[in-house]
C-alpha cells in the first residue's frame, strides 16, 4: 500500500511502514496516538519535532514513519494546518531524500530550485503586495521615517536594498509631491542583483526604473534612477564590491538614506564566512554602511529567529511563526484561490530552504527585531523613534485589511501583529552622533 503526498507540484510516494515498530516505539507511540487525521497544531508540532530530531540523528527509518503520518494530515488545499503541514512535509522529504534516497524510495529534484516561482506581471505583483499588510506595513513605516528625516532637504539619495522590486516608492513619491516646501530632487539606486527568492517579477529592474521615472514625472518630482551593476548573481558579491562612495556616486549636497527591506536575512552570519571580518556577513555589511555616513538607515524584516544550527529548533521556530500567513489568508480568500495558492507556495519555498538545507545552500537566515536592534547598536547606530504621524498612518493602513492585524510600538521598532503574534518589524537608525 502506498500513500501520496498532496502538493502544488509533483506527487511524491511514501511507503507505508509499520508506525509503531521502532527502537523508540514508546515515545513515538505517545506522540502519534490519536493524531492520524487530526488537525490539532500541537499534535502536528510534536510530529515535526520527532521527524526533525530523527533526521538530525540520521535515523531515516523513524523519520520515514513520522512522515507517513504527516502525509495523511497534509493537504495543499485543506485548512491552514493541513496546508502548512504540506509545506513542512515537502521540506522534510527533500532533506531526507538527500540523506538516504534509497530508503526514502524516491529522488527529489524540486528541492534544489529556489527560483521555481512564477514571475508576475507588475499588475499581479501589486495585487500580491496588497493581499496582506505583510509588505505594506514596512513600506508605510519606513517611508514615514524617511519623509521626516528629509524634511526641508532639497536633494535626497536612497540606496534601496530590498526584494520587493521598488514597490515601496510610488507612495513616497506621491507624498513628496505634496510637500509644502516643494518636492526634492530624488535619486534612487538599486542593485542589479537580488536574492533568488519570491516574489519574482517578469520585467527587468531597468524597466521598473522607467516606470518609476514616468510616475515621478507625472507628480512633478525631479527623479533619477540608477542600477548598480554586478557581474555575479550573488548579493554578497555586490555588498563586497559595490557599496563604496565612488560606486554609489555619493554627493555632499544630498541627504543619503539606506533602505533595507527583507535584505539582511540573506547575508550569512559571521561564522559562515571565510573569516570573521568578511564584508558579506551581517556585521560586515553594517560596517560598510556606517562608513558611507548615511543620514538614516531603515530596516524591515520578519520578526522571528529562524537561524538555529539545530534542525529541530529551527523547525519548531519556523512552524510557530509561519502559521501566520496561512491563518491570515484563510480569513478572506477561498481555499482554491489562485492568489492564495501562489502566496502559500512562496512561503513553502521559504520553509523548504530553512528546513531542507544547511551551510551555504541555506540562504534564509532570519533573526528577530530584538536581535537586529542589538546588532545595530553594536555597529554604532542609534535608534530613531517613529513620529506619531507615522504611527497614525500605519494604523490607518491596517484598517484597510482584515480584522486580526494590529501594531505594537516597542522600544526600537514598530511591529506588525496577527492576533497578537509578532510578524514583521520596522526600525530606523542613524550613526551615533548623527541624529538631529
Coordinates of C-alpha atoms in Angstrom, one line a residue:
X1 CA 0.0 0.0 0.0
X2 CA 1.3 3.5 -0.9
X3 CA 0.1 6.9 0.2
X4 CA 0.6 10.0 -1.8
X5 CA 1.8 13.4 -0.7
X6 CA -0.6 16.1 -1.9
X7 CA 1.2 19.2 -3.1
X8 CA 1.1 22.0 -5.6
X9 CA 3.7 20.3 -7.8
X10 CA 4.7 16.7 -8.5
X11 CA 3.4 14.0 -6.3
X12 CA 5.8 12.0 -4.2
X13 CA 5.2 8.5 -2.9
X14 CA 6.0 7.3 0.6
X15 CA 6.0 3.7 1.7
X16 CA 3.5 2.8 4.5
X17 CA 5.7 1.5 7.3
X18 CA 4.6 -0.2 10.5
X19 CA 4.2 3.0 12.5
X20 CA 5.0 1.7 16.0
X21 CA 7.8 -0.8 15.4
X22 CA 10.9 1.2 16.3
X23 CA 13.6 1.3 18.9
X24 CA 11.9 4.5 20.2
X25 CA 8.5 3.0 19.9
X26 CA 7.1 4.1 23.3
X27 CA 7.8 7.8 22.8
X28 CA 6.8 7.7 19.1
X29 CA 3.5 5.9 20.0
X30 CA 2.7 8.6 22.5
X31 CA 3.3 11.3 20.0
X32 CA 1.2 9.6 17.3
X33 CA -1.6 8.2 19.4
X34 CA -4.8 9.7 18.1
X35 CA -3.2 12.1 15.6
X36 CA -3.9 10.3 12.3
X37 CA -6.3 12.7 10.6
X38 CA -6.1 15.2 13.5
X39 CA -5.6 18.8 12.6
X40 CA -4.5 20.0 16.0
X41 CA -1.5 22.2 15.8
X42 CA 0.1 20.9 18.9
X43 CA 0.0 17.3 17.6
X44 CA 1.5 18.4 14.3
X45 CA 4.2 20.2 16.1
X46 CA 5.1 17.1 18.0
X47 CA 5.3 15.1 14.8
X48 CA 7.5 17.7 13.2
X49 CA 9.8 17.7 16.2
X50 CA 10.2 13.9 16.1
X51 CA 10.9 13.9 12.4
X52 CA 13.5 16.7 12.6
X53 CA 15.2 15.1 15.6
X54 CA 15.3 11.8 13.7
X55 CA 16.9 13.4 10.7
X56 CA 19.4 15.1 12.8
X57 CA 20.5 11.8 14.2
X58 CA 20.3 10.2 10.7
X59 CA 17.5 7.8 11.8
X60 CA 15.8 7.7 8.4
X61 CA 13.5 4.8 9.5
X62 CA 12.0 6.8 12.3
X63 CA 11.8 9.9 10.1
X64 CA 10.0 7.9 7.4
X65 CA 7.5 6.6 9.9
X66 CA 6.6 10.0 11.2
X67 CA 6.4 11.4 7.6
X68 CA 3.9 8.7 6.7
X69 CA 1.6 10.1 9.5
X70 CA 2.2 13.7 8.4
X71 CA 1.4 12.6 4.9
X72 CA -2.1 11.6 6.0
X73 CA -2.7 15.0 7.6
X74 CA -1.2 17.2 4.9
X75 CA -3.2 18.8 2.1
X76 CA -2.3 21.7 -0.1
X77 CA -6.0 22.7 -0.4
X78 CA -7.2 21.9 3.1
X79 CA -7.4 24.1 6.2
X80 CA -4.4 26.2 7.3
X81 CA -2.9 23.5 9.5
X82 CA -3.1 21.0 6.6
X83 CA -1.7 23.4 4.1
X84 CA 1.2 24.4 6.4
X85 CA 1.9 20.7 7.1
X86 CA 2.1 20.0 3.4
X87 CA 4.9 22.6 3.1
X88 CA 6.8 21.2 6.0
X89 CA 6.4 17.7 4.8
X90 CA 7.8 18.5 1.4
X91 CA 10.8 20.3 3.1
X92 CA 11.5 17.3 5.3
X93 CA 11.2 14.8 2.5
X94 CA 13.6 16.7 0.3
X95 CA 16.1 16.8 3.2
X96 CA 15.6 13.0 3.9
X97 CA 16.0 12.1 0.3
X98 CA 19.5 13.6 0.2
X99 CA 20.3 11.8 3.4
X100 CA 19.2 8.4 2.1
X101 CA 17.5 8.5 -1.2
X102 CA 17.2 4.7 -1.5
X103 CA 15.5 4.3 1.8
X104 CA 13.0 7.1 1.0
X105 CA 12.1 5.4 -2.2
X106 CA 12.4 8.5 -4.5
X107 CA 14.7 11.2 -5.7
X108 CA 13.7 14.8 -5.2
X109 CA 14.7 17.4 -7.6
X110 CA 12.3 20.2 -6.8
X111 CA 14.2 20.9 -3.5
X112 CA 17.2 22.2 -5.3
X113 CA 15.4 25.0 -7.1
X114 CA 14.9 28.3 -5.2
X115 CA 13.6 30.2 -8.3
X116 CA 10.7 27.9 -9.3
X117 CA 8.0 30.5 -8.5
X118 CA 6.2 32.0 -11.5
X119 CA 7.3 35.6 -12.3
X120 CA 4.4 38.0 -12.0
X121 CA 3.4 41.0 -14.1
X122 CA 3.6 44.4 -12.4
X123 CA -0.2 44.4 -12.0
X124 CA -0.2 40.9 -10.5
X125 CA 2.6 41.9 -8.2
X126 CA 0.7 44.9 -7.0
X127 CA -2.2 42.7 -6.1
X128 CA 0.2 40.3 -4.4
X129 CA 1.5 43.0 -2.2
X130 CA -2.0 44.3 -1.4
X131 CA -3.3 40.9 -0.2
X132 CA -2.0 41.4 3.3
X133 CA -0.1 44.2 5.1
X134 CA 3.0 41.9 5.3
X135 CA 5.0 44.1 2.9
X136 CA 2.9 47.4 3.0
X137 CA 3.5 47.7 6.8
X138 CA 7.2 48.1 6.2
X139 CA 6.7 50.4 3.3
X140 CA 4.5 52.7 5.2
X141 CA 6.6 52.8 8.4
X142 CA 9.9 53.2 6.6
X143 CA 8.5 55.9 4.3
X144 CA 7.2 57.8 7.3
X145 CA 10.7 57.7 8.9
X146 CA 12.3 58.7 5.6
X147 CA 9.9 61.6 5.0
X148 CA 10.6 63.0 8.4
X149 CA 14.4 62.6 8.0
X150 CA 14.5 64.6 4.7
X151 CA 12.1 67.3 5.7
X152 CA 13.4 70.6 4.2
X153 CA 16.2 68.9 2.4
X154 CA 16.4 69.8 -1.4
X155 CA 18.2 66.6 -2.6
X156 CA 17.7 63.0 -1.5
X157 CA 19.6 59.8 -2.4
X158 CA 18.1 56.4 -1.4
X159 CA 20.0 53.2 -1.7
X160 CA 17.3 50.6 -1.9
X161 CA 18.2 47.1 -0.9
X162 CA 15.0 45.1 -1.0
X163 CA 13.3 42.1 -2.6
X164 CA 10.1 44.0 -3.5
X165 CA 11.1 45.5 -6.8
X166 CA 10.7 49.2 -5.8
X167 CA 7.0 48.8 -5.0
X168 CA 7.7 51.0 -1.9
X169 CA 8.5 54.1 -3.8
X170 CA 5.3 55.4 -5.6
X171 CA 3.7 56.2 -2.2
X172 CA 6.8 58.2 -1.1
X173 CA 7.0 60.0 -4.4
X174 CA 3.3 60.9 -4.1
X175 CA 3.9 62.2 -0.6
X176 CA 7.0 64.3 -1.7
X177 CA 4.9 65.8 -4.5
X178 CA 2.6 67.3 -1.8
X179 CA 5.4 68.6 0.4
X180 CA 4.7 72.2 1.5
X181 CA 8.3 73.3 0.7
X182 CA 8.1 71.6 -2.7
X183 CA 9.4 68.2 -3.9
X184 CA 13.1 67.4 -3.5
X185 CA 15.3 66.0 -6.2
X186 CA 15.1 62.3 -5.6
X187 CA 17.7 59.8 -6.7
X188 CA 17.2 56.0 -6.1
X189 CA 19.9 53.5 -6.5
X190 CA 19.2 49.7 -6.6
X191 CA 21.5 46.7 -7.2
X192 CA 21.3 44.8 -10.4
X193 CA 21.0 41.5 -8.5
X194 CA 18.8 40.4 -5.6
X195 CA 18.5 37.2 -3.6
X196 CA 16.9 34.4 -5.7
X197 CA 13.6 34.3 -3.8
X198 CA 10.0 35.2 -4.4
X199 CA 8.2 37.4 -5.2
X200 CA 9.6 37.4 -8.8
X201 CA 8.7 40.0 -11.5
X202 CA 8.6 39.4 -15.2
X203 CA 10.2 42.8 -16.1
X204 CA 13.8 43.9 -15.6
X205 CA 14.9 46.3 -12.9
X206 CA 15.7 48.8 -15.7
X207 CA 12.0 48.7 -16.8
X208 CA 10.9 49.2 -13.2
X209 CA 13.1 52.3 -13.1
X210 CA 11.5 53.7 -16.3
X211 CA 8.1 53.2 -14.8
X212 CA 9.1 55.0 -11.6
X213 CA 10.6 57.8 -13.6
X214 CA 7.3 58.2 -15.5
X215 CA 5.3 58.2 -12.3
X216 CA 7.7 60.8 -10.7
X217 CA 7.3 63.0 -13.8
X218 CA 3.6 62.8 -13.6
X219 CA 3.9 64.1 -10.0
X220 CA 6.4 66.8 -10.9
X221 CA 9.1 65.2 -8.7
X222 CA 12.7 65.5 -10.1
X223 CA 13.9 62.0 -10.3
X224 CA 16.9 59.8 -11.2
X225 CA 17.2 56.0 -11.1
X226 CA 20.5 54.2 -11.1
X227 CA 21.3 50.4 -11.2
X228 CA 24.5 49.2 -9.6
X229 CA 25.8 46.6 -12.0
X230 CA 27.3 43.4 -10.6
X231 CA 28.6 40.6 -12.9
X232 CA 27.9 38.0 -10.3
X233 CA 24.4 37.0 -9.3
X234 CA 25.3 36.9 -5.6
X235 CA 24.1 39.7 -3.4
X236 CA 27.1 39.1 -1.2
X237 CA 29.5 39.9 -4.0
X238 CA 27.6 43.1 -4.6
X239 CA 28.0 44.1 -1.0
X240 CA 31.7 43.4 -1.1
X241 CA 32.5 45.2 -4.4
X242 CA 29.9 47.9 -5.0
X243 CA 29.0 49.6 -1.7
X244 CA 31.5 52.4 -1.8
X245 CA 31.2 56.2 -2.1
X246 CA 32.6 56.1 -5.6
X247 CA 30.4 53.3 -6.9
X248 CA 27.3 54.9 -5.4
X249 CA 28.4 58.3 -6.6
X250 CA 27.7 59.9 -3.3
X251 CA 27.3 63.7 -3.4
X252 CA 27.8 66.0 -0.4
X253 CA 24.7 68.0 -1.1
X254 CA 22.4 65.0 -0.9
X255 CA 20.7 63.5 2.1
X256 CA 21.7 59.9 2.0
X257 CA 19.2 57.1 3.1
X258 CA 19.8 53.4 3.2
X259 CA 16.6 51.3 3.0
X260 CA 16.8 47.5 3.8
X261 CA 13.6 45.6 3.2
X262 CA 14.0 41.8 3.8
X263 CA 17.6 42.0 2.9
X264 CA 19.9 41.3 5.9
X265 CA 18.4 37.8 6.3
X266 CA 20.2 36.8 3.1
X267 CA 23.6 37.7 4.4
X268 CA 25.4 34.9 6.2
X269 CA 26.3 35.0 9.9
X270 CA 30.0 35.7 10.7
X271 CA 30.8 32.1 11.3
X272 CA 29.7 31.2 7.8
X273 CA 32.3 33.5 6.2
X274 CA 35.9 32.7 5.4
X275 CA 36.9 34.9 8.2
X276 CA 35.1 36.9 10.9
X277 CA 35.5 40.2 9.1
X278 CA 34.2 39.1 5.7
X279 CA 32.2 42.1 4.4
X280 CA 29.4 39.9 3.2
X281 CA 28.4 39.0 6.7
X282 CA 25.7 40.9 8.6
X283 CA 28.1 42.7 10.8
X284 CA 30.5 43.4 7.9
X285 CA 27.6 44.8 5.9
X286 CA 26.7 47.2 8.8
X287 CA 30.3 48.3 9.0
X288 CA 30.3 49.2 5.3
X289 CA 27.0 51.1 5.7
X290 CA 28.4 53.0 8.6
X291 CA 31.4 54.1 6.5
X292 CA 29.0 55.6 4.0
X293 CA 27.8 58.0 6.6
X294 CA 24.0 57.7 5.9
X295 CA 21.6 60.1 7.5
X296 CA 19.1 57.3 8.1
X297 CA 19.0 53.5 7.8
X298 CA 15.6 51.8 7.8
X299 CA 15.4 48.0 8.3
X300 CA 12.3 45.9 7.9
X301 CA 12.1 42.1 8.2
X302 CA 10.1 39.2 9.6
X303 CA 10.2 39.1 13.4
X304 CA 11.4 35.6 14.2
X305 CA 14.6 33.7 14.8
X306 CA 14.9 31.0 12.2
X307 CA 18.7 30.6 12.1
X308 CA 19.4 28.0 14.7
X309 CA 22.1 25.4 13.8
X310 CA 19.7 22.8 15.2
X311 CA 17.3 21.4 12.7
X312 CA 14.8 20.5 15.4
X313 CA 14.9 24.0 17.0
X314 CA 14.7 25.7 13.5
X315 CA 11.7 23.5 12.6
X316 CA 9.8 24.4 15.7
X317 CA 10.5 28.1 15.4
X318 CA 9.5 28.0 11.8
X319 CA 6.3 26.2 12.4
X320 CA 5.3 28.5 15.3
X321 CA 5.9 31.6 13.1
X322 CA 4.9 30.7 9.5
X323 CA 1.4 29.6 10.5
X324 CA 0.6 33.4 10.5
X325 CA 0.3 33.9 6.7
X326 CA -1.7 30.6 6.3
X327 CA -4.1 31.6 9.0
X328 CA -4.5 35.2 7.8
X329 CA -5.2 34.2 4.2
X330 CA -7.9 31.8 5.4
X331 CA -9.9 34.7 6.7
X332 CA -10.7 36.3 3.3
X333 CA -9.7 34.0 0.4
X334 CA -11.3 30.7 -0.7
X335 CA -9.3 27.5 -0.5
X336 CA -8.9 27.3 -4.3
X337 CA -8.0 31.0 -4.8
X338 CA -5.0 31.2 -7.3
X339 CA -3.7 34.2 -5.4
X340 CA -3.8 32.3 -2.2
X341 CA -2.0 29.3 -3.7
X342 CA 0.7 31.5 -5.2
X343 CA 1.3 33.3 -1.9
X344 CA 1.4 30.0 0.1
X345 CA 3.7 28.4 -2.5
X346 CA 6.2 31.3 -1.9
X347 CA 6.0 30.7 1.9
X348 CA 6.5 27.0 1.2
X349 CA 9.6 27.8 -0.8
X350 CA 11.0 29.7 2.2
X351 CA 10.2 26.7 4.5
X352 CA 11.9 24.3 2.1
X353 CA 15.1 26.4 2.3
X354 CA 15.0 26.8 6.1
X355 CA 14.4 23.2 6.8
X356 CA 15.9 21.4 3.8
X357 CA 19.3 22.9 3.7
X358 CA 22.4 23.8 5.8
X359 CA 25.6 25.6 5.1
X360 CA 25.8 28.0 2.1
X361 CA 22.7 26.4 0.5
X362 CA 20.5 27.7 3.3
X363 CA 20.1 31.4 2.4
X364 CA 17.2 32.1 4.7
X365 CA 18.8 33.3 7.9
X366 CA 16.1 35.3 9.6
X367 CA 16.7 36.9 13.0
X368 CA 14.2 38.8 15.3
X369 CA 13.8 42.5 15.5
X370 CA 15.3 42.4 19.1
X371 CA 18.4 40.7 17.8
X372 CA 18.7 43.1 14.9
X373 CA 18.5 46.0 17.3
X374 CA 21.4 44.6 19.4
X375 CA 23.4 44.2 16.2
X376 CA 22.7 47.7 15.1
X377 CA 23.7 49.2 18.4
X378 CA 26.9 47.1 18.4
X379 CA 27.7 48.6 15.0
X380 CA 27.4 52.1 16.4
X381 CA 23.9 53.0 15.3
X382 CA 21.3 54.7 17.4
X383 CA 17.6 54.1 17.2
X384 CA 15.4 56.8 15.6
X385 CA 11.9 56.9 17.0
X386 CA 8.9 56.9 14.7
X387 CA 6.8 60.1 15.0
X388 CA 3.1 60.0 15.9
X389 CA 2.1 60.9 12.3
X390 CA 3.8 57.7 11.0
X391 CA 2.1 55.6 13.7
X392 CA -1.3 57.0 12.7
X393 CA -0.6 56.3 9.0
X394 CA 0.4 52.7 9.8
X395 CA -2.8 52.2 11.8
X396 CA -4.9 53.7 9.0
X397 CA -3.2 51.2 6.6
X398 CA -4.1 48.3 8.9
X399 CA -7.7 49.4 8.9
X400 CA -7.9 48.6 5.2
X401 CA -7.1 44.9 5.8
X402 CA -8.9 42.0 7.5
X403 CA -9.5 42.3 11.3
X404 CA -6.8 40.5 13.2
X405 CA -3.9 42.7 12.1
X406 CA -2.5 45.1 14.6
X407 CA 0.5 47.0 15.6
X408 CA 2.6 47.4 18.7
X409 CA 5.2 50.0 19.4
X410 CA 8.3 48.7 21.2
X411 CA 11.5 50.5 22.3
X412 CA 13.4 50.3 19.0
X413 CA 10.7 49.3 16.5
X414 CA 7.1 49.1 15.2
X415 CA 5.8 45.6 15.0
X416 CA 3.0 44.2 12.8
X417 CA 1.0 41.6 14.6
X418 CA -1.6 39.0 13.7
X419 CA -3.9 38.0 16.5
X420 CA -1.4 39.5 18.9
X421 CA 1.6 37.5 17.5
X422 CA 4.6 39.4 16.1
X423 CA 5.1 39.0 12.3
X424 CA 7.1 41.9 10.8
X425 CA 9.2 44.7 12.4
X426 CA 10.4 48.0 11.1
X427 CA 13.2 50.0 12.6
X428 CA 15.0 53.3 11.8
X429 CA 18.6 54.1 12.7
X430 CA 21.2 56.8 12.4
X431 CA 25.0 56.6 13.1
X432 CA 25.9 57.6 16.6
X433 CA 26.1 61.4 16.9
X434 CA 24.3 62.0 13.6
X435 CA 20.8 62.5 14.8
X436 CA 19.3 65.9 14.6

